C-alpha positions as MATLAB code, in Angstrom:
seq = 'MNNKHHEPVTVVGLGRMGQALAGAFLKAGHPTTVWNRTASKADQLVAEGALLAPTVGDALKAGSLAIICVTDYEAMHELLGASDVDLAGTMLVNLTSGDSAQARETAHWAEQRGARYLDGAIMAVPPAIGTSEAVILHSGSRSDFETHRSTLDALGTLTYLGADHGLASLYDVAGLAMMWSILNAWLQGTAMLRTAGVDAATYAPFAQQIAAGVATWLPGYAEQIDSGSFLAEVSALETDARAMAHLIEESEAVGVNAELPRLLKAMADRSIAAGHGREQYPVLIEEFSKPRND';
ca = [
     -28.914   10.988  -15.365;
     -25.949   13.220  -14.564;
     -23.296   12.317  -17.125;
     -20.544   13.745  -14.967;
     -21.130   10.892  -12.531;
     -21.332    8.273  -15.269;
     -18.096    8.982  -17.095;
     -17.109    6.255  -19.582;
     -14.149    4.285  -18.259;
     -11.725    1.701  -19.590;
     -10.136   -1.062  -17.526;
      -7.019   -2.715  -18.940;
      -6.057   -5.933  -17.168;
      -8.640   -8.424  -15.935;
      -6.989  -10.427  -13.238;
      -9.039  -10.800  -10.059;
      -8.416   -7.200   -9.098;
      -9.053   -5.828  -12.585;
     -12.323   -7.730  -12.781;
     -13.345   -6.301   -9.416;
     -12.504   -2.766  -10.560;
     -14.499   -3.109  -13.775;
     -17.391   -4.663  -11.875;
     -17.492   -1.737   -9.450;
     -17.654    0.774  -12.304;
     -20.466   -1.163  -13.943;
     -22.405   -1.353  -10.684;
     -22.043    2.417  -10.291;
     -23.519    2.954  -13.760;
     -20.386    3.860  -15.711;
     -20.169    2.710  -19.334;
     -17.197    0.353  -19.038;
     -14.871   -0.919  -21.741;
     -12.430   -3.709  -20.883;
      -9.448   -5.400  -22.453;
      -7.276   -8.335  -21.458;
      -4.778  -10.578  -23.237;
      -7.007  -13.546  -22.474;
     -10.354  -12.289  -23.739;
     -12.360  -14.986  -21.948;
     -11.655  -13.277  -18.623;
     -14.068  -10.574  -19.768;
     -17.004  -12.971  -20.283;
     -18.755  -12.288  -16.986;
     -18.199   -8.542  -17.273;
     -19.590   -8.523  -20.797;
     -22.632  -10.388  -19.494;
     -23.030   -7.601  -16.952;
     -22.877   -4.902  -19.619;
     -19.198   -4.204  -20.293;
     -17.880   -3.747  -23.806;
     -14.879   -5.904  -24.770;
     -12.482   -3.944  -26.989;
     -10.544   -5.880  -29.663;
      -7.248   -4.085  -28.934;
      -5.652   -2.010  -26.181;
      -5.703    0.994  -28.476;
      -9.434    0.597  -29.084;
     -10.027    0.256  -25.363;
      -8.228    3.516  -24.612;
     -10.230    5.377  -27.256;
     -13.513    4.288  -25.684;
     -13.251    6.626  -22.700;
     -11.254    9.546  -21.398;
     -10.371    7.685  -18.181;
      -8.344    4.463  -18.346;
      -7.557    2.279  -15.334;
      -4.487    0.067  -15.723;
      -4.155   -2.979  -13.446;
      -1.676   -5.486  -14.839;
       1.114   -7.695  -13.496;
       3.834   -5.059  -13.240;
       5.144   -1.859  -14.805;
       7.049   -3.812  -17.431;
       3.815   -5.370  -18.640;
       2.130   -1.972  -18.636;
       4.890   -0.434  -20.774;
       4.765   -3.405  -23.131;
       1.022   -2.950  -23.650;
       0.806    0.825  -23.812;
       4.163    1.432  -25.456;
       3.259   -0.237  -28.748;
       3.555    2.034  -31.765;
      -0.128    1.670  -32.613;
      -1.342    2.798  -29.171;
      -2.184    6.490  -29.028;
      -2.119    7.891  -25.500;
      -2.717   11.539  -26.432;
      -5.535   13.019  -24.369;
      -5.954    9.919  -22.201;
      -6.165   10.121  -18.420;
      -4.223    7.094  -17.163;
      -4.741    5.869  -13.609;
      -2.163    3.178  -12.982;
      -3.114    0.815  -10.160;
      -0.357   -1.661  -11.015;
       1.950   -2.526   -8.124;
       5.481   -1.158   -8.381;
       7.983    1.098   -6.662;
       8.124    4.871   -6.352;
      10.910    5.277   -8.936;
       8.856    3.368  -11.500;
       5.853    5.558  -10.753;
       7.804    8.776  -11.294;
       9.448    7.476  -14.459;
       6.109    6.303  -15.849;
       4.499    9.667  -15.136;
       7.218   11.345  -17.215;
       6.860    8.708  -19.948;
       3.079    9.139  -20.115;
       3.258   12.921  -20.229;
       5.782   12.761  -23.063;
       3.197   10.771  -25.008;
       0.469   13.325  -24.403;
      -1.348   11.547  -21.563;
      -2.255   12.685  -18.074;
      -1.136   10.316  -15.327;
      -2.087    9.417  -11.785;
      -0.330    6.643   -9.924;
      -2.226    4.628   -7.377;
      -2.192    1.741   -4.943;
      -5.007   -0.515   -3.825;
      -5.017   -1.255   -0.110;
      -7.686   -3.941   -0.314;
      -8.502   -7.424   -1.559;
     -10.706   -7.829   -4.661;
     -13.955   -8.641   -2.785;
     -13.731   -5.284   -0.962;
     -13.568   -3.203   -4.145;
     -16.620   -1.004   -4.469;
     -17.097   -0.748   -0.692;
     -15.868    1.805    1.835;
     -13.411   -0.790    3.153;
     -11.345   -0.560   -0.041;
      -8.790    2.210    0.429;
      -7.417    3.470   -2.885;
      -4.385    5.754   -2.773;
      -3.640    8.294   -5.513;
      -0.715   10.587   -6.212;
      -0.043   13.060   -8.996;
      -1.835   16.197  -10.147;
      -4.546   17.261   -7.709;
      -6.564   18.807  -10.527;
      -6.540   15.494  -12.425;
      -7.593   13.678   -9.284;
     -10.419   16.093   -8.535;
     -11.618   16.044  -12.147;
     -12.176   12.291  -12.033;
     -12.873   11.834   -8.340;
     -16.611   11.291   -8.720;
     -15.877    8.401  -11.087;
     -13.062    6.890   -9.033;
     -15.322    7.010   -5.966;
     -16.994    3.890   -7.340;
     -13.929    1.870   -6.309;
     -13.895    2.630   -2.595;
     -12.503    5.185   -0.160;
     -10.151    7.512   -2.009;
      -7.098    9.166   -0.493;
      -5.125   11.828   -2.352;
      -1.528   11.942   -1.119;
       0.164   14.723   -3.082;
       1.709   15.803   -6.367;
       4.694   13.434   -6.149;
       3.698   10.464   -8.293;
       5.812    8.146   -6.133;
       3.832    8.710   -2.931;
       1.173    6.074   -3.571;
       3.811    3.358   -3.965;
       5.667    4.529   -0.862;
       2.485    4.556    1.221;
       1.672    1.112   -0.141;
       4.907   -0.471    1.066;
       4.789    1.498    4.322;
       1.366   -0.022    4.900;
       2.744   -3.476    4.148;
       5.489   -2.871    6.724;
       2.791   -2.144    9.310;
       0.733   -5.158    8.302;
       3.584   -7.656    8.408;
       5.032   -6.212   11.622;
       1.708   -6.565   13.415;
       1.120  -10.070   12.081;
       4.668  -11.209   12.851;
       4.484   -9.868   16.399;
       1.190  -11.699   16.887;
       2.660  -14.918   15.488;
       5.651  -14.615   17.845;
       3.366  -14.284   20.841;
       1.034  -17.013   19.613;
       3.932  -19.436   19.171;
       5.062  -18.762   22.729;
       1.619  -19.166   24.283;
       0.936  -22.378   22.366;
       3.751  -23.995   24.355;
       1.552  -23.488   27.429;
      -1.568  -24.856   25.749;
      -3.119  -21.466   24.889;
      -4.641  -21.503   21.417;
      -4.460  -18.676   18.888;
      -8.163  -17.840   19.193;
      -7.787  -17.265   22.938;
      -4.763  -14.995   22.530;
      -6.132  -13.019   19.540;
      -8.468  -10.646   21.477;
      -5.697   -9.778   23.944;
      -3.262   -9.159   21.080;
      -5.859   -7.034   19.302;
      -6.266   -4.899   22.428;
      -2.494   -4.418   22.705;
      -2.202   -3.477   19.010;
      -5.020   -0.950   19.314;
      -3.436    0.563   22.405;
      -0.012    0.895   20.795;
      -1.632    2.553   17.775;
      -2.762    5.431   20.017;
       0.896    6.239   20.715;
       1.678    6.992   17.072;
       0.619   10.670   16.855;
       2.716   11.629   19.890;
       5.672    9.583   18.684;
       5.318   11.209   15.258;
       5.694   14.627   16.882;
       8.932   13.471   18.493;
      10.292   12.183   15.172;
       9.347   15.332   13.272;
      10.851   17.584   15.953;
      13.954   15.418   16.470;
      13.406   15.479   20.236;
      12.937   12.129   21.997;
      12.267   12.962   25.649;
      11.592    9.740   27.568;
       8.105   10.556   28.830;
       7.015    6.919   29.172;
      10.045    4.654   28.945;
      13.700    5.008   28.004;
      15.135    2.900   25.175;
      17.569    1.194   27.558;
      14.552   -0.011   29.587;
      12.887   -1.304   26.432;
      16.097   -3.125   25.516;
      16.021   -5.000   28.809;
      12.448   -6.079   28.060;
      13.580   -7.211   24.607;
      16.244   -9.365   26.257;
      13.528  -10.940   28.401;
      11.453  -11.681   25.268;
      14.462  -13.350   23.657;
      15.241  -15.402   26.749;
      11.624  -16.528   27.173;
      11.319  -17.437   23.490;
      14.447  -19.574   23.612;
      13.447  -21.146   26.926;
      10.165  -22.425   25.503;
      11.741  -23.464   22.200;
      10.365  -20.664   19.990;
      12.313  -18.904   17.219;
      13.886  -15.698   18.576;
      15.206  -14.218   15.301;
      12.710  -11.366   15.210;
      13.228  -10.058   18.760;
      16.998  -10.490   18.326;
      16.876   -8.256   15.257;
      14.953   -5.570   17.130;
      17.307   -5.724   20.106;
      20.339   -5.443   17.827;
      18.930   -2.182   16.483;
      18.194   -0.936   19.986;
      21.699   -1.894   21.131;
      23.258    0.111   18.283;
      21.163    3.131   19.204;
      22.109    2.821   22.875;
      25.796    2.515   21.929;
      25.387    5.761   19.973;
      24.245    7.507   23.157;
      20.456    7.314   22.858;
      19.702    4.922   25.724;
      17.947    7.552   27.850;
      15.708    8.703   24.997;
      12.296    7.338   24.032;
      11.668    4.453   21.609;
      11.017    6.579   18.473;
      14.713    7.522   18.473;
      15.149    4.208   16.645;
      13.995    6.064   13.519;
      17.684    6.853   13.091;
      18.476    3.139   12.844;
      15.628    2.502   10.422;
      16.877    5.401    8.292;
      20.322    3.858    7.850;
      20.866    1.322    5.041;
      22.731   -1.807    6.073;
      24.706   -3.902    3.630;
      25.582   -6.849    5.863;
];
């Protein structure tokens, strides 16, 4: 047995996701110590070979790598900030959901207490953990990431984003923006088609094809955004705005909520008023980059 690939790990927090994380480590052969406020949540893991630590401090001492997956950063600080918890020499991998500012602040806090720190985000549901479908994002020191990569591989497909500890959280919410935008656009179209007797299952393959096609535009549009040049190679924004107006009109005509397309057209209209009507759709990045207080 190669011990490097069976590094002892600790998992703090045994909600559904924490249980899945601990289970994946056990399946991969890693000696796994767990801790949770409600100890009974560890019963199945203990039956599978995990060791239940009596305290958080004891759990952290059991291995050099500790995975934290609790409700929020406040809960994490409450647990690990106790005076009797020694973080010195511990490699913390925080997979708790939060924002980028919290991640950066926590990295500084952990380092002040003698710990190493990687922030992370789980782009998967608990049943996917331990499979290639589970994408796990990490940000922080590359050397820390590479040191423990063979162990973290047990959780899924790893992606290292960079030294900025806040990147994992930012990628997480950026991914959520994509997810909700795609789903909301599909729901808008589904609601419209239902008025003509077309069910969601019939529309779904067509919508999937459209989504996949639009996704192929992203690399070229990214080049335009990064260069700041928005030559209308396919369609000008003012043309897109006219199509948006048609979407709004059709939605209202069939009695479907038009709030979402109205919001998008309002952004396009502001960009056109600023002189960008003859440029391509990615020029709207300027509107997305502006905070609005109304």
